[in-house]
């Protein structure tokens, strides 16, 4: 399945819920702990090198960022959670912004939940999955940085993550922004959640 994204751009950057844009197009949010690779994954899915700004410094994304895709849907990059060096007040502000977004957006169709394939699911990861379940929001679990492990290690890591999050191992998508592994599977889930389909030539246009 080929994915064709013609146009994508940063639509708005919001520091608090009062700045969130009016609900319009379907939204897919991206959530995960700090430095898990949310911005890199968004860039990979959109075939852009630096639309979503990446950083090796954890906690870089401290705002809720909306990216408009072909005038049809939004990708929403949520602040990374679990950054220990951030002050408690700052962590509380990020947490509040995330929960207000999850609770209040009627146009939210699902959340791409990122976890580092080399790590066990954290307490914050489990809390996020509990939030999504509580609000009835579909989750697409993506295990990032799969290129760092061998095939056998990937299989073992996915089993561990699945047990930690209480999901089926087969539902987790192993991905790598270096090799672009997992991109088509993630897009397939996004298109299903947003009600988008394939064009006549068999490719999927957003």
mmCIF file of C-alpha atoms in Angstrom:
data_model
loop_
_atom_site.group_PDB
_atom_site.id
_atom_site.type_symbol
_atom_site.label_atom_id
_atom_site.label_comp_id
_atom_site.label_asym_id
_atom_site.label_seq_id
_atom_site.Cartn_x
_atom_site.Cartn_y
_atom_site.Cartn_z
ATOM 1 C CA UNK A 1 0.000 0.000 0.000
ATOM 2 C CA UNK A 2 1.624 3.241 -1.149
ATOM 3 C CA UNK A 3 0.878 6.384 0.841
ATOM 4 C CA UNK A 4 0.760 9.739 -0.893
ATOM 5 C CA UNK A 5 0.947 12.873 1.220
ATOM 6 C CA UNK A 6 0.960 15.924 -1.010
ATOM 7 C CA UNK A 7 1.029 18.729 1.533
ATOM 8 C CA UNK A 8 1.769 18.886 5.248
ATOM 9 C CA UNK A 9 2.539 21.859 7.433
ATOM 10 C CA UNK A 10 2.653 23.032 11.033
ATOM 11 C CA UNK A 11 -0.834 24.420 11.670
ATOM 12 C CA UNK A 12 -0.508 25.727 15.219
ATOM 13 C CA UNK A 13 1.479 25.472 18.445
ATOM 14 C CA UNK A 14 -0.469 25.627 21.700
ATOM 15 C CA UNK A 15 0.814 26.068 25.231
ATOM 16 C CA UNK A 16 -2.522 25.523 26.950
ATOM 17 C CA UNK A 17 -6.066 24.330 26.294
ATOM 18 C CA UNK A 18 -7.385 27.857 25.663
ATOM 19 C CA UNK A 19 -5.181 28.017 22.563
ATOM 20 C CA UNK A 20 -6.408 24.738 21.040
ATOM 21 C CA UNK A 21 -7.880 25.313 17.553
ATOM 22 C CA UNK A 22 -11.585 24.849 16.885
ATOM 23 C CA UNK A 23 -12.553 21.257 16.151
ATOM 24 C CA UNK A 24 -12.843 20.591 12.430
ATOM 25 C CA UNK A 25 -10.914 17.763 10.755
ATOM 26 C CA UNK A 26 -10.286 14.259 12.185
ATOM 27 C CA UNK A 27 -7.270 14.176 14.515
ATOM 28 C CA UNK A 28 -4.710 11.497 15.264
ATOM 29 C CA UNK A 29 -2.587 12.240 18.327
ATOM 30 C CA UNK A 30 0.931 10.999 19.065
ATOM 31 C CA UNK A 31 1.812 10.272 22.685
ATOM 32 C CA UNK A 32 4.763 8.779 24.522
ATOM 33 C CA UNK A 33 7.498 9.429 27.041
ATOM 34 C CA UNK A 34 10.131 12.079 26.407
ATOM 35 C CA UNK A 35 12.705 11.207 23.732
ATOM 36 C CA UNK A 36 10.760 8.176 22.459
ATOM 37 C CA UNK A 37 10.790 9.558 18.925
ATOM 38 C CA UNK A 38 7.352 11.114 18.342
ATOM 39 C CA UNK A 39 8.592 13.959 16.159
ATOM 40 C CA UNK A 40 10.851 11.627 14.166
ATOM 41 C CA UNK A 41 7.949 9.250 13.565
ATOM 42 C CA UNK A 42 5.708 12.076 12.374
ATOM 43 C CA UNK A 43 8.432 13.190 9.956
ATOM 44 C CA UNK A 44 8.765 9.621 8.654
ATOM 45 C CA UNK A 45 5.026 9.211 8.095
ATOM 46 C CA UNK A 46 4.856 12.513 6.221
ATOM 47 C CA UNK A 47 8.086 11.849 4.309
ATOM 48 C CA UNK A 48 9.524 15.091 5.639
ATOM 49 C CA UNK A 49 12.964 15.536 7.152
ATOM 50 C CA UNK A 50 12.295 18.270 9.661
ATOM 51 C CA UNK A 51 8.644 19.340 9.708
ATOM 52 C CA UNK A 52 8.327 18.186 13.306
ATOM 53 C CA UNK A 53 11.395 19.461 15.125
ATOM 54 C CA UNK A 54 13.428 16.725 16.768
ATOM 55 C CA UNK A 55 15.972 16.945 19.549
ATOM 56 C CA UNK A 56 18.311 14.646 21.459
ATOM 57 C CA UNK A 57 17.300 16.552 24.591
ATOM 58 C CA UNK A 58 14.369 14.877 26.402
ATOM 59 C CA UNK A 59 11.380 17.067 27.135
ATOM 60 C CA UNK A 60 11.904 19.289 24.094
ATOM 61 C CA UNK A 61 8.254 19.203 23.010
ATOM 62 C CA UNK A 62 6.480 21.186 25.716
ATOM 63 C CA UNK A 63 3.509 22.279 23.630
ATOM 64 C CA UNK A 64 0.660 20.601 21.746
ATOM 65 C CA UNK A 65 1.510 20.885 18.042
ATOM 66 C CA UNK A 66 -1.009 20.455 15.203
ATOM 67 C CA UNK A 67 0.151 19.370 11.723
ATOM 68 C CA UNK A 68 -2.329 19.663 8.858
ATOM 69 C CA UNK A 69 -2.193 16.812 6.336
ATOM 70 C CA UNK A 70 -3.498 17.445 2.792
ATOM 71 C CA UNK A 71 -6.322 19.527 4.219
ATOM 72 C CA UNK A 72 -7.939 16.269 5.373
ATOM 73 C CA UNK A 73 -6.723 15.506 8.878
ATOM 74 C CA UNK A 74 -4.470 16.655 11.691
ATOM 75 C CA UNK A 75 -1.542 14.932 13.383
ATOM 76 C CA UNK A 76 -1.314 16.215 16.967
ATOM 77 C CA UNK A 77 2.049 15.925 18.732
ATOM 78 C CA UNK A 78 1.469 15.833 22.491
ATOM 79 C CA UNK A 79 4.152 16.790 25.050
ATOM 80 C CA UNK A 80 6.409 13.929 26.058
ATOM 81 C CA UNK A 81 5.797 12.703 29.585
ATOM 82 C CA UNK A 82 8.002 11.210 32.269
ATOM 83 C CA UNK A 83 10.960 13.588 31.926
ATOM 84 C CA UNK A 84 12.470 13.324 35.393
ATOM 85 C CA UNK A 85 14.535 16.536 35.195
ATOM 86 C CA UNK A 86 11.483 18.684 34.553
ATOM 87 C CA UNK A 87 10.127 20.358 37.662
ATOM 88 C CA UNK A 88 6.998 18.966 39.291
ATOM 89 C CA UNK A 89 5.000 22.039 38.298
ATOM 90 C CA UNK A 90 6.102 21.661 34.682
ATOM 91 C CA UNK A 91 5.302 17.936 34.665
ATOM 92 C CA UNK A 92 1.870 18.683 36.119
ATOM 93 C CA UNK A 93 1.222 21.298 33.403
ATOM 94 C CA UNK A 94 2.155 18.831 30.628
ATOM 95 C CA UNK A 95 -0.002 16.134 32.214
ATOM 96 C CA UNK A 96 -2.965 18.496 32.486
ATOM 97 C CA UNK A 97 -2.625 19.607 28.854
ATOM 98 C CA UNK A 98 -2.516 15.994 27.663
ATOM 99 C CA UNK A 99 -5.521 14.913 29.724
ATOM 100 C CA UNK A 100 -7.562 17.974 28.728
ATOM 101 C CA UNK A 101 -6.829 17.222 25.093
ATOM 102 C CA UNK A 102 -7.762 13.531 25.388
ATOM 103 C CA UNK A 103 -10.905 14.304 27.355
ATOM 104 C CA UNK A 104 -12.193 17.220 25.333
ATOM 105 C CA UNK A 105 -11.534 16.681 21.605
ATOM 106 C CA UNK A 106 -14.575 15.338 19.790
ATOM 107 C CA UNK A 107 -12.569 15.180 16.536
ATOM 108 C CA UNK A 108 -9.934 12.855 18.051
ATOM 109 C CA UNK A 109 -10.094 9.509 16.252
ATOM 110 C CA UNK A 110 -7.208 7.666 17.891
ATOM 111 C CA UNK A 111 -3.805 7.911 19.564
ATOM 112 C CA UNK A 112 -0.530 6.528 18.257
ATOM 113 C CA UNK A 113 1.097 5.440 21.511
ATOM 114 C CA UNK A 114 4.895 5.216 21.223
ATOM 115 C CA UNK A 115 7.157 3.088 23.398
ATOM 116 C CA UNK A 116 10.892 2.444 23.064
ATOM 117 C CA UNK A 117 11.271 -1.171 21.949
ATOM 118 C CA UNK A 118 14.434 -1.484 24.066
ATOM 119 C CA UNK A 119 12.622 -0.627 27.303
ATOM 120 C CA UNK A 120 9.841 -2.171 29.340
ATOM 121 C CA UNK A 121 6.589 -0.241 29.488
ATOM 122 C CA UNK A 122 6.820 2.403 32.217
ATOM 123 C CA UNK A 123 4.244 3.378 34.803
ATOM 124 C CA UNK A 124 3.540 6.507 32.743
ATOM 125 C CA UNK A 125 2.970 4.341 29.656
ATOM 126 C CA UNK A 126 0.475 2.206 31.553
ATOM 127 C CA UNK A 127 -1.221 5.339 32.887
ATOM 128 C CA UNK A 128 -1.582 6.671 29.351
ATOM 129 C CA UNK A 129 -3.123 3.394 28.185
ATOM 130 C CA UNK A 130 -5.517 3.549 31.158
ATOM 131 C CA UNK A 131 -6.505 7.096 30.167
ATOM 132 C CA UNK A 132 -7.202 6.017 26.593
ATOM 133 C CA UNK A 133 -9.254 3.044 27.753
ATOM 134 C CA UNK A 134 -11.195 5.227 30.208
ATOM 135 C CA UNK A 135 -12.076 7.762 27.508
ATOM 136 C CA UNK A 136 -12.778 5.049 24.931
ATOM 137 C CA UNK A 137 -10.064 6.264 22.557
ATOM 138 C CA UNK A 138 -8.538 3.685 20.166
ATOM 139 C CA UNK A 139 -4.791 3.214 20.626
ATOM 140 C CA UNK A 140 -2.199 2.181 18.055
ATOM 141 C CA UNK A 141 0.869 0.975 19.972
ATOM 142 C CA UNK A 142 4.115 1.561 18.089
ATOM 143 C CA UNK A 143 7.455 0.246 19.361
ATOM 144 C CA UNK A 144 10.111 2.636 18.059
ATOM 145 C CA UNK A 145 13.830 2.166 17.325
ATOM 146 C CA UNK A 146 13.371 -1.425 16.121
ATOM 147 C CA UNK A 147 16.551 -1.125 14.050
ATOM 148 C CA UNK A 148 18.527 -1.257 17.303
ATOM 149 C CA UNK A 149 17.587 -4.923 17.868
ATOM 150 C CA UNK A 150 17.880 -8.204 15.994
ATOM 151 C CA UNK A 151 14.765 -9.937 14.686
ATOM 152 C CA UNK A 152 14.728 -12.357 17.626
ATOM 153 C CA UNK A 153 15.246 -9.519 20.083
ATOM 154 C CA UNK A 154 12.360 -7.604 18.500
ATOM 155 C CA UNK A 155 10.002 -10.556 18.985
ATOM 156 C CA UNK A 156 11.021 -10.899 22.634
ATOM 157 C CA UNK A 157 10.756 -7.152 23.265
ATOM 158 C CA UNK A 158 7.276 -6.960 21.759
ATOM 159 C CA UNK A 159 6.140 -9.774 24.053
ATOM 160 C CA UNK A 160 7.468 -7.908 27.098
ATOM 161 C CA UNK A 161 5.850 -4.620 26.058
ATOM 162 C CA UNK A 162 2.533 -6.340 25.332
ATOM 163 C CA UNK A 163 2.489 -7.901 28.783
ATOM 164 C CA UNK A 164 3.359 -4.565 30.396
ATOM 165 C CA UNK A 165 0.586 -2.685 28.607
ATOM 166 C CA UNK A 166 -1.988 -5.465 28.682
ATOM 167 C CA UNK A 167 -2.401 -5.649 24.902
ATOM 168 C CA UNK A 168 -1.970 -8.341 22.277
ATOM 169 C CA UNK A 169 1.572 -8.699 20.956
ATOM 170 C CA UNK A 170 0.220 -8.894 17.392
ATOM 171 C CA UNK A 171 -1.353 -5.449 17.762
ATOM 172 C CA UNK A 172 1.984 -3.706 18.353
ATOM 173 C CA UNK A 173 3.773 -2.265 15.322
ATOM 174 C CA UNK A 174 7.578 -2.410 15.378
ATOM 175 C CA UNK A 175 8.915 0.711 13.672
ATOM 176 C CA UNK A 176 12.165 2.400 12.763
ATOM 177 C CA UNK A 177 12.583 5.917 11.439
ATOM 178 C CA UNK A 178 16.008 4.870 10.127
ATOM 179 C CA UNK A 179 14.703 2.077 7.885
ATOM 180 C CA UNK A 180 11.080 3.321 7.622
ATOM 181 C CA UNK A 181 9.919 -0.071 8.912
ATOM 182 C CA UNK A 182 6.339 -0.011 10.133
ATOM 183 C CA UNK A 183 5.300 3.105 8.192
ATOM 184 C CA UNK A 184 2.728 1.365 6.000
ATOM 185 C CA UNK A 185 1.203 -0.543 8.918
ATOM 186 C CA UNK A 186 0.853 2.655 10.938
ATOM 187 C CA UNK A 187 -0.732 4.476 8.007
ATOM 188 C CA UNK A 188 -3.140 1.585 7.491
ATOM 189 C CA UNK A 189 -4.372 1.942 11.069
ATOM 190 C CA UNK A 190 -4.591 5.737 10.759
ATOM 191 C CA UNK A 191 -6.649 5.475 7.572
ATOM 192 C CA UNK A 192 -8.978 2.968 9.239
ATOM 193 C CA UNK A 193 -9.481 5.231 12.254
ATOM 194 C CA UNK A 194 -10.110 8.347 10.181
ATOM 195 C CA UNK A 195 -12.329 6.661 7.589
ATOM 196 C CA UNK A 196 -9.965 7.370 4.706
ATOM 197 C CA UNK A 197 -9.590 4.795 1.915
ATOM 198 C CA UNK A 198 -7.665 3.786 -1.140
ATOM 199 C CA UNK A 199 -7.751 5.641 -4.439
ATOM 200 C CA UNK A 200 -8.577 3.958 -7.741
ATOM 201 C CA UNK A 201 -4.965 3.102 -8.498
ATOM 202 C CA UNK A 202 -4.616 1.203 -5.217
ATOM 203 C CA UNK A 203 -2.581 3.845 -3.422
ATOM 204 C CA UNK A 204 -3.863 5.520 -0.307
ATOM 205 C CA UNK A 205 -4.221 9.254 -0.503
ATOM 206 C CA UNK A 206 -5.040 11.162 2.650
#
